[in-house]
Amino acid sequence: MRPNTLYIVVPCYNEEAVLPETAKRLRSKLESLIADGAVSSGSRILFVNDGSRDATWPIIMALHRDCPLFSGVDLTRNRGHQNALLAGLMTAKERADLVISMDADLQDDIGAVDEMVAKYHDGCDIVYGVRSSRKKDTFFKRVTAEGFYRFMNALGANVVFNHADYRLMSKAALEGLAEFKEVNLFLRGIVPMIGYTTATVEYERGERFAGESKYPLKKMIAFALEGITSLSTKPIRLITALGFLIFLVSVAMLITFIAQWAMGMTVAGWASVICSVWAIGGLILLSLGVIGEYIGKIYLETKHRPRFLIREILDDEK
Ligand code: UDP
Ligand code: MG
């Protein structure tokens, strides 16, 4: 049997409303896994406090005090879901043989954990939790989210359809992940690049148990742009192709106009001229914007800023 200390990593941002319930359910799940011998008794639930402004961290500290199964990581400030998750994964990597990440709001069905652990024991290093349906999501969320996965794949970014950040990774896979030093973090795009044997486990995505979504539309769009621009350079190529096409069209237009002039036909209409000036101006601006987006990324990457800073770790030694 493979070594089997499991860490369940849960990023939390202002989750005081759900945290006690999440902790209760995760604890009973972990206890039953330990009782079944599927994971070792050194297994833990690791909450990452992503600079919450509510009682999230005091709740985590209290959980840790009352039960050795809970540990915690406190980030120095809010860094966003992906960085918080990475902080948790990298902390767990040092202590665990297998790590499962999930959201704090109980939308990821805890029942799928058993199957993930079983797949790990079958020899898989990465097990993706995949949503079997999005019945419980609002129509808007479903359409935007599924459109996002299709759009990503069309742009050449390889993401697992309907998989968010509910997944199991072995220590080896996490060590692979640690080699990806990018600052612009989009984990679900990076994980498929690691390799190893992978599997998927289907689960039904539930409703948020309590509290509000920390991903309003603005953050969702920013996240989608982050994903596309950090995984794919296809937009740049598309713009190059578009620019070339427009150039060809303008050459064709020029030839036509010269022919018309030679035949003594007057060229009529300012409107068309103005229109094309505006169209091309717009395209140039758009192209500059996309290029700027990538240059901005390069700028950020060259700084090698830390992706997270840990204030405190609640651990057994303490
Ligand atoms: N989260 C975080 N930092 C943030 C925003 C969100 O750690 O800045 C966590 C949040 O606590 C939750 C997970 O990321 O555990 C997913 O967030 P949420 O459930 O709000 O997203 P949704 O399910 O609505 O897409
Ligand atoms: Mg959620």
Tab-separated table of C-alpha atoms and ligand atoms in Angstrom:
chain	number	residue	atom	x	y	z
A	1	MET	CA	0.000	0.000	0.000
A	2	ARG	CA	1.225	3.511	-0.759
A	3	PRO	CA	2.106	5.808	2.147
A	4	ASN	CA	-1.062	7.519	3.100
A	5	THR	CA	-1.014	10.638	5.206
A	6	LEU	CA	-3.841	12.740	3.796
A	7	TYR	CA	-4.126	16.507	4.061
A	8	ILE	CA	-7.378	18.147	3.033
A	9	VAL	CA	-6.589	21.738	2.040
A	10	VAL	CA	-9.395	24.282	2.268
A	11	PRO	CA	-8.843	27.952	1.333
A	12	CYS	CA	-11.132	30.253	3.322
A	13	TYR	CA	-11.936	33.885	2.735
A	14	ASN	CA	-14.560	35.367	5.048
A	15	GLU	CA	-16.146	31.968	5.578
A	16	GLU	CA	-17.266	32.300	9.207
A	17	ALA	CA	-20.807	31.367	8.198
A	18	VAL	CA	-19.920	27.938	6.808
A	19	LEU	CA	-16.693	27.051	8.550
A	20	PRO	CA	-18.105	25.300	11.666
A	21	GLU	CA	-20.329	23.078	9.522
A	22	THR	CA	-17.553	22.376	6.994
A	23	ALA	CA	-15.190	21.487	9.832
A	24	LYS	CA	-17.755	19.132	11.369
A	25	ARG	CA	-18.378	17.272	8.117
A	26	LEU	CA	-14.714	17.091	7.128
A	27	ARG	CA	-13.807	15.827	10.547
A	28	SER	CA	-16.298	12.980	10.463
A	29	LYS	CA	-15.169	12.113	6.925
A	30	LEU	CA	-11.520	12.065	7.957
A	31	GLU	CA	-12.260	10.045	11.077
A	32	SER	CA	-14.072	7.396	9.062
A	33	LEU	CA	-11.199	7.255	6.534
A	34	ILE	CA	-8.733	6.786	9.398
A	35	ALA	CA	-10.970	4.128	10.997
A	36	ASP	CA	-11.126	2.262	7.656
A	37	GLY	CA	-7.357	2.342	7.401
A	38	ALA	CA	-7.539	4.225	4.077
A	39	VAL	CA	-5.378	7.042	5.454
A	40	SER	CA	-3.000	7.341	8.388
A	41	SER	CA	-3.872	8.804	11.774
A	42	GLY	CA	-1.434	11.642	11.048
A	43	SER	CA	-3.885	12.969	8.444
A	44	ARG	CA	-5.121	16.532	8.825
A	45	ILE	CA	-7.604	19.110	7.640
A	46	LEU	CA	-5.637	22.232	6.744
A	47	PHE	CA	-7.566	25.497	6.573
A	48	VAL	CA	-5.852	28.404	4.826
A	49	ASN	CA	-7.050	31.783	6.007
A	50	ASP	CA	-6.733	34.093	3.016
A	51	GLY	CA	-6.644	37.377	4.935
A	52	SER	CA	-10.275	37.182	6.034
A	53	ARG	CA	-11.810	40.216	7.671
A	54	ASP	CA	-14.265	38.234	9.754
A	55	ALA	CA	-13.882	35.580	12.464
A	56	THR	CA	-12.484	32.917	10.111
A	57	TRP	CA	-9.022	32.744	11.689
A	58	PRO	CA	-10.218	32.700	15.333
A	59	ILE	CA	-12.570	29.851	14.354
A	60	ILE	CA	-9.659	27.930	12.793
A	61	MET	CA	-7.521	28.516	15.890
A	62	ALA	CA	-10.326	27.238	18.108
A	63	LEU	CA	-10.765	24.141	15.932
A	64	HIS	CA	-7.042	23.435	16.129
A	65	ARG	CA	-7.082	23.852	19.891
A	66	ASP	CA	-9.986	21.456	20.359
A	67	CYS	CA	-9.052	18.720	17.912
A	68	PRO	CA	-5.645	17.610	16.643
A	69	LEU	CA	-7.137	16.778	13.230
A	70	PHE	CA	-7.348	20.482	12.361
A	71	SER	CA	-4.429	22.639	11.387
A	72	GLY	CA	-4.273	26.043	9.836
A	73	VAL	CA	-2.206	28.457	7.784
A	74	ASP	CA	-2.697	32.187	8.151
A	75	LEU	CA	-1.655	34.324	5.195
A	76	THR	CA	-0.457	37.860	5.843
A	77	ARG	CA	-3.218	39.289	3.650
A	78	ASN	CA	-5.831	38.401	1.052
A	79	ARG	CA	-4.103	36.978	-2.035
A	80	GLY	CA	-7.049	35.401	-3.814
A	81	HIS	CA	-8.281	31.843	-4.082
A	82	GLN	CA	-5.487	30.463	-6.281
A	83	ASN	CA	-2.615	31.793	-4.200
A	84	ALA	CA	-4.281	30.734	-0.954
A	85	LEU	CA	-4.753	27.267	-2.365
A	86	LEU	CA	-1.122	27.136	-3.459
A	87	ALA	CA	0.017	28.209	0.005
A	88	GLY	CA	-1.992	25.346	1.472
A	89	LEU	CA	-0.738	22.814	-1.063
A	90	MET	CA	2.891	23.786	-0.546
A	91	THR	CA	2.497	23.626	3.226
A	92	ALA	CA	0.795	20.226	2.996
A	93	LYS	CA	3.425	18.920	0.567
A	94	GLU	CA	5.989	18.882	3.354
A	95	ARG	CA	3.734	16.862	5.645
A	96	ALA	CA	1.490	14.641	3.536
A	97	ASP	CA	1.626	11.837	0.972
A	98	LEU	CA	-1.619	12.829	-0.666
A	99	VAL	CA	-3.516	16.105	-0.630
A	100	ILE	CA	-7.093	16.901	-1.535
A	101	SER	CA	-8.112	20.505	-2.154
A	102	MET	CA	-11.683	21.700	-1.904
A	103	ASP	CA	-13.733	24.856	-1.322
A	104	ALA	CA	-14.883	25.847	2.130
A	105	ASP	CA	-18.526	26.292	1.177
A	106	LEU	CA	-19.440	22.575	0.875
A	107	GLN	CA	-20.248	22.936	-2.827
A	108	ASP	CA	-17.785	20.155	-3.511
A	109	ASP	CA	-19.416	16.912	-2.391
A	110	ILE	CA	-17.332	15.521	0.468
A	111	GLY	CA	-18.633	12.042	-0.422
A	112	ALA	CA	-16.281	11.961	-3.432
A	113	VAL	CA	-13.250	11.918	-1.138
A	114	ASP	CA	-13.428	8.131	-0.585
A	115	GLU	CA	-13.347	7.456	-4.298
A	116	MET	CA	-10.435	9.851	-4.785
A	117	VAL	CA	-8.424	8.140	-2.065
A	118	ALA	CA	-9.259	4.730	-3.575
A	119	LYS	CA	-7.963	5.935	-6.956
A	120	TYR	CA	-4.791	7.126	-5.259
A	121	HIS	CA	-4.270	3.658	-3.827
A	122	ASP	CA	-4.844	2.257	-7.337
A	123	GLY	CA	-1.777	4.222	-8.409
A	124	CYS	CA	-3.120	7.570	-9.631
A	125	ASP	CA	-1.149	10.675	-8.759
A	126	ILE	CA	-3.790	13.214	-9.756
A	127	VAL	CA	-7.533	12.664	-9.415
A	128	TYR	CA	-9.818	15.383	-10.782
A	129	GLY	CA	-13.220	16.001	-9.235
A	130	VAL	CA	-15.542	16.653	-12.164
A	131	ARG	CA	-19.058	18.023	-11.855
A	132	SER	CA	-21.611	15.612	-13.227
A	133	SER	CA	-24.184	18.359	-13.598
A	134	ARG	CA	-24.709	21.989	-12.773
A	135	LYS	CA	-28.371	21.714	-11.925
A	136	LYS	CA	-27.886	23.604	-8.697
A	137	ASP	CA	-25.997	26.517	-10.246
A	138	THR	CA	-27.955	29.507	-11.443
A	139	PHE	CA	-28.625	29.600	-15.187
A	140	PHE	CA	-26.249	32.513	-15.552
A	141	LYS	CA	-23.397	30.831	-13.689
A	142	ARG	CA	-23.870	27.611	-15.647
A	143	VAL	CA	-23.859	29.268	-19.051
A	144	THR	CA	-20.877	31.512	-18.282
A	145	ALA	CA	-18.872	28.762	-16.612
A	146	GLU	CA	-19.423	26.106	-19.297
A	147	GLY	CA	-18.806	28.690	-22.003
A	148	PHE	CA	-15.553	29.486	-20.241
A	149	TYR	CA	-14.288	25.880	-20.392
A	150	ARG	CA	-15.190	25.612	-24.098
A	151	PHE	CA	-13.581	28.956	-24.881
A	152	MET	CA	-10.430	28.000	-22.980
A	153	ASN	CA	-10.053	24.769	-24.861
A	154	ALA	CA	-10.738	26.478	-28.189
A	155	LEU	CA	-7.896	28.859	-27.381
A	156	GLY	CA	-5.555	25.968	-26.781
A	157	ALA	CA	-5.479	26.056	-22.986
A	158	ASN	CA	-5.824	22.508	-21.836
A	159	VAL	CA	-8.290	22.425	-18.933
A	160	VAL	CA	-10.359	19.507	-17.669
A	161	PHE	CA	-14.012	20.193	-18.520
A	162	ASN	CA	-16.155	21.112	-15.504
A	163	HIS	CA	-13.301	20.559	-13.083
A	164	ALA	CA	-12.577	23.353	-10.633
A	165	ASP	CA	-10.083	23.011	-7.825
A	166	TYR	CA	-11.530	19.918	-6.172
A	167	ARG	CA	-8.770	17.384	-6.752
A	168	LEU	CA	-6.388	14.917	-5.189
A	169	MET	CA	-2.660	15.238	-5.770
A	170	SER	CA	0.091	12.955	-4.559
A	171	LYS	CA	3.310	14.248	-3.050
A	172	ALA	CA	5.101	13.564	-6.327
A	173	ALA	CA	2.541	15.594	-8.264
A	174	LEU	CA	2.869	18.450	-5.765
A	175	GLU	CA	6.600	18.399	-6.128
A	176	GLY	CA	5.998	18.725	-9.850
A	177	LEU	CA	3.656	21.648	-9.224
A	178	ALA	CA	6.285	23.358	-7.069
A	179	GLU	CA	8.550	23.497	-10.139
A	180	PHE	CA	6.070	25.793	-11.899
A	181	LYS	CA	7.246	29.153	-10.663
A	182	GLU	CA	4.714	31.364	-12.396
A	183	VAL	CA	3.284	34.292	-10.507
A	184	ASN	CA	0.155	34.502	-12.661
A	185	LEU	CA	-1.397	31.471	-11.144
A	186	PHE	CA	-4.144	29.437	-12.796
A	187	LEU	CA	-3.825	26.065	-11.108
A	188	ARG	CA	-6.336	24.088	-13.131
A	189	GLY	CA	-4.392	24.923	-16.263
A	190	ILE	CA	-1.025	23.999	-14.755
A	191	VAL	CA	-1.966	20.697	-13.129
A	192	PRO	CA	-2.628	18.877	-16.439
A	193	MET	CA	0.907	19.848	-17.508
A	194	ILE	CA	2.447	17.928	-14.617
A	195	GLY	CA	1.755	14.506	-16.101
A	196	TYR	CA	1.650	11.232	-14.129
A	197	THR	CA	-1.300	8.873	-14.080
A	198	THR	CA	-4.573	10.729	-13.712
A	199	ALA	CA	-8.207	9.809	-13.175
A	200	THR	CA	-11.494	11.621	-12.711
A	201	VAL	CA	-14.223	11.223	-10.123
A	202	GLU	CA	-17.704	12.604	-10.795
A	203	TYR	CA	-19.653	14.452	-8.167
A	204	GLU	CA	-22.752	16.544	-7.927
A	205	ARG	CA	-21.989	20.195	-7.231
A	206	GLY	CA	-24.231	21.470	-4.458
A	207	GLU	CA	-25.328	24.927	-3.461
A	208	ARG	CA	-23.205	27.104	-1.244
A	209	PHE	CA	-24.065	26.019	2.311
A	210	ALA	CA	-24.035	29.547	3.721
A	211	GLY	CA	-22.457	32.921	3.075
A	212	GLU	CA	-21.998	34.561	-0.296
A	213	SER	CA	-19.957	33.660	-3.344
A	214	LYS	CA	-16.508	35.242	-3.249
A	215	TYR	CA	-16.468	35.196	-7.042
A	216	PRO	CA	-18.714	37.992	-8.294
A	217	LEU	CA	-18.898	38.524	-12.061
A	218	LYS	CA	-16.000	40.975	-12.043
A	219	LYS	CA	-13.678	38.438	-10.406
A	220	MET	CA	-14.960	35.675	-12.691
A	221	ILE	CA	-14.062	37.697	-15.795
A	222	ALA	CA	-10.667	38.584	-14.349
A	223	PHE	CA	-10.098	34.914	-13.564
A	224	ALA	CA	-11.062	33.851	-17.094
A	225	LEU	CA	-8.717	36.438	-18.627
A	226	GLU	CA	-5.982	35.291	-16.259
A	227	GLY	CA	-6.509	31.709	-17.375
A	228	ILE	CA	-6.457	32.521	-21.069
A	229	THR	CA	-3.496	34.855	-21.064
A	230	SER	CA	-1.381	32.764	-18.755
A	231	LEU	CA	-1.932	29.507	-20.658
A	232	SER	CA	-2.226	30.456	-24.276
A	233	THR	CA	-0.574	32.779	-26.757
A	234	LYS	CA	-3.253	32.050	-29.360
A	235	PRO	CA	-4.862	35.500	-29.004
A	236	ILE	CA	-1.594	37.066	-30.145
A	237	ARG	CA	-1.470	34.766	-33.154
A	238	LEU	CA	-5.111	35.443	-33.997
A	239	ILE	CA	-4.376	39.158	-34.013
A	240	THR	CA	-1.357	38.687	-36.222
A	241	ALA	CA	-3.522	36.685	-38.632
A	242	LEU	CA	-6.229	39.337	-38.500
A	243	GLY	CA	-3.724	42.076	-39.191
A	244	PHE	CA	-2.419	40.167	-42.189
A	245	LEU	CA	-5.926	39.612	-43.511
A	246	ILE	CA	-6.782	43.282	-43.193
A	247	PHE	CA	-3.579	44.164	-45.003
A	248	LEU	CA	-4.544	41.836	-47.883
A	249	VAL	CA	-7.994	43.405	-48.053
A	250	SER	CA	-6.510	46.881	-48.214
A	251	VAL	CA	-4.199	45.823	-51.047
A	252	ALA	CA	-7.195	44.419	-52.933
A	253	MET	CA	-9.083	47.669	-52.323
A	254	LEU	CA	-6.184	49.725	-53.578
A	255	ILE	CA	-5.998	47.713	-56.804
A	256	THR	CA	-9.741	48.077	-57.342
A	257	PHE	CA	-9.623	51.801	-56.759
A	258	ILE	CA	-6.722	52.301	-59.135
A	259	ALA	CA	-8.599	50.325	-61.781
A	260	GLN	CA	-11.719	52.417	-61.212
A	261	TRP	CA	-9.675	55.599	-61.462
A	262	ALA	CA	-8.082	54.437	-64.710
A	263	MET	CA	-11.517	53.773	-66.144
A	264	GLY	CA	-12.532	57.302	-65.267
A	265	MET	CA	-14.973	56.357	-62.525
A	266	THR	CA	-15.070	58.711	-59.584
A	267	VAL	CA	-14.619	57.311	-56.170
A	268	ALA	CA	-17.663	58.245	-54.134
A	269	GLY	CA	-18.414	58.583	-50.501
A	270	TRP	CA	-16.570	59.747	-47.468
A	271	ALA	CA	-18.555	57.448	-45.227
A	272	SER	CA	-16.756	54.318	-46.295
A	273	VAL	CA	-13.393	55.979	-45.763
A	274	ILE	CA	-14.285	57.159	-42.300
A	275	CYS	CA	-15.692	53.735	-41.459
A	276	SER	CA	-12.577	51.921	-42.418
A	277	VAL	CA	-10.390	54.406	-40.566
A	278	TRP	CA	-12.392	53.773	-37.448
A	279	ALA	CA	-12.447	50.026	-37.943
A	280	ILE	CA	-8.713	49.836	-38.342
A	281	GLY	CA	-8.139	52.222	-35.462
A	282	GLY	CA	-10.256	49.998	-33.288
A	283	LEU	CA	-8.433	46.878	-34.348
A	284	ILE	CA	-5.084	48.484	-33.639
A	285	LEU	CA	-6.189	49.485	-30.181
A	286	LEU	CA	-7.533	46.006	-29.537
A	287	SER	CA	-4.306	44.435	-30.663
A	288	LEU	CA	-2.248	46.778	-28.537
A	289	GLY	CA	-4.439	45.883	-25.594
A	290	VAL	CA	-3.873	42.178	-26.024
A	291	ILE	CA	-0.155	42.624	-26.499
A	292	GLY	CA	-0.097	44.900	-23.467
A	293	GLU	CA	-1.783	42.164	-21.478
A	294	TYR	CA	1.063	39.791	-22.190
A	295	ILE	CA	3.723	42.390	-21.585
A	296	GLY	CA	2.085	43.113	-18.253
A	297	LYS	CA	2.368	39.424	-17.434
A	298	ILE	CA	6.047	39.385	-18.359
A	299	TYR	CA	6.576	42.428	-16.166
A	300	LEU	CA	4.967	40.697	-13.207
A	301	GLU	CA	6.801	37.425	-13.777
A	302	THR	CA	10.194	39.130	-13.941
A	303	LYS	CA	9.676	40.588	-10.503
A	304	HIS	CA	9.632	37.112	-8.927
A	305	ARG	CA	7.410	38.346	-6.191
A	306	PRO	CA	6.426	35.790	-3.568
A	307	ARG	CA	3.062	34.311	-4.348
A	308	PHE	CA	2.034	34.195	-0.728
A	309	LEU	CA	3.478	34.977	2.694
A	310	ILE	CA	2.576	32.926	5.729
A	311	ARG	CA	2.074	34.619	9.055
A	312	GLU	CA	1.550	31.502	11.130
A	313	ILE	CA	1.111	27.761	10.813
A	314	LEU	CA	-0.904	25.822	13.363
A	315	ASP	CA	0.900	22.569	13.582
A	316	ASP	CA	1.263	19.603	15.895
A	317	GLU	CA	4.655	20.681	17.238
A	318	LYS	CA	3.181	23.827	18.699
B	1	UDP	N1	-11.486	32.140	-1.582
B	1	UDP	C1	-10.243	32.530	-1.083
B	1	UDP	N2	-9.776	33.802	-1.358
B	1	UDP	C2	-10.498	34.697	-2.119
B	1	UDP	C3	-11.751	34.273	-2.643
B	1	UDP	C4	-12.214	32.997	-2.371
B	1	UDP	O1	-9.565	31.755	-0.408
B	1	UDP	O2	-10.025	35.804	-2.309
B	1	UDP	C5	-11.992	30.772	-1.290
B	1	UDP	C6	-13.369	30.730	-0.674
B	1	UDP	O3	-13.315	30.869	0.724
B	1	UDP	C7	-13.863	29.354	-1.088
B	1	UDP	C8	-13.202	29.166	-2.442
B	1	UDP	O4	-12.133	30.101	-2.509
B	1	UDP	O5	-13.403	28.333	-0.223
B	1	UDP	C9	-14.165	29.360	-3.606
B	1	UDP	O6	-14.845	30.574	-3.465
B	1	UDP	P1	-16.414	30.693	-3.723
B	1	UDP	O7	-17.131	29.508	-3.157
B	1	UDP	O8	-16.868	32.017	-3.208
B	1	UDP	O9	-16.485	30.682	-5.300
B	1	UDP	P2	-17.695	30.097	-6.228
B	1	UDP	O10	-17.970	28.716	-5.744
B	1	UDP	O11	-18.839	31.018	-6.021
B	1	UDP	O12	-17.125	30.136	-7.605
B	2	MG	MG	-18.379	28.179	-3.928
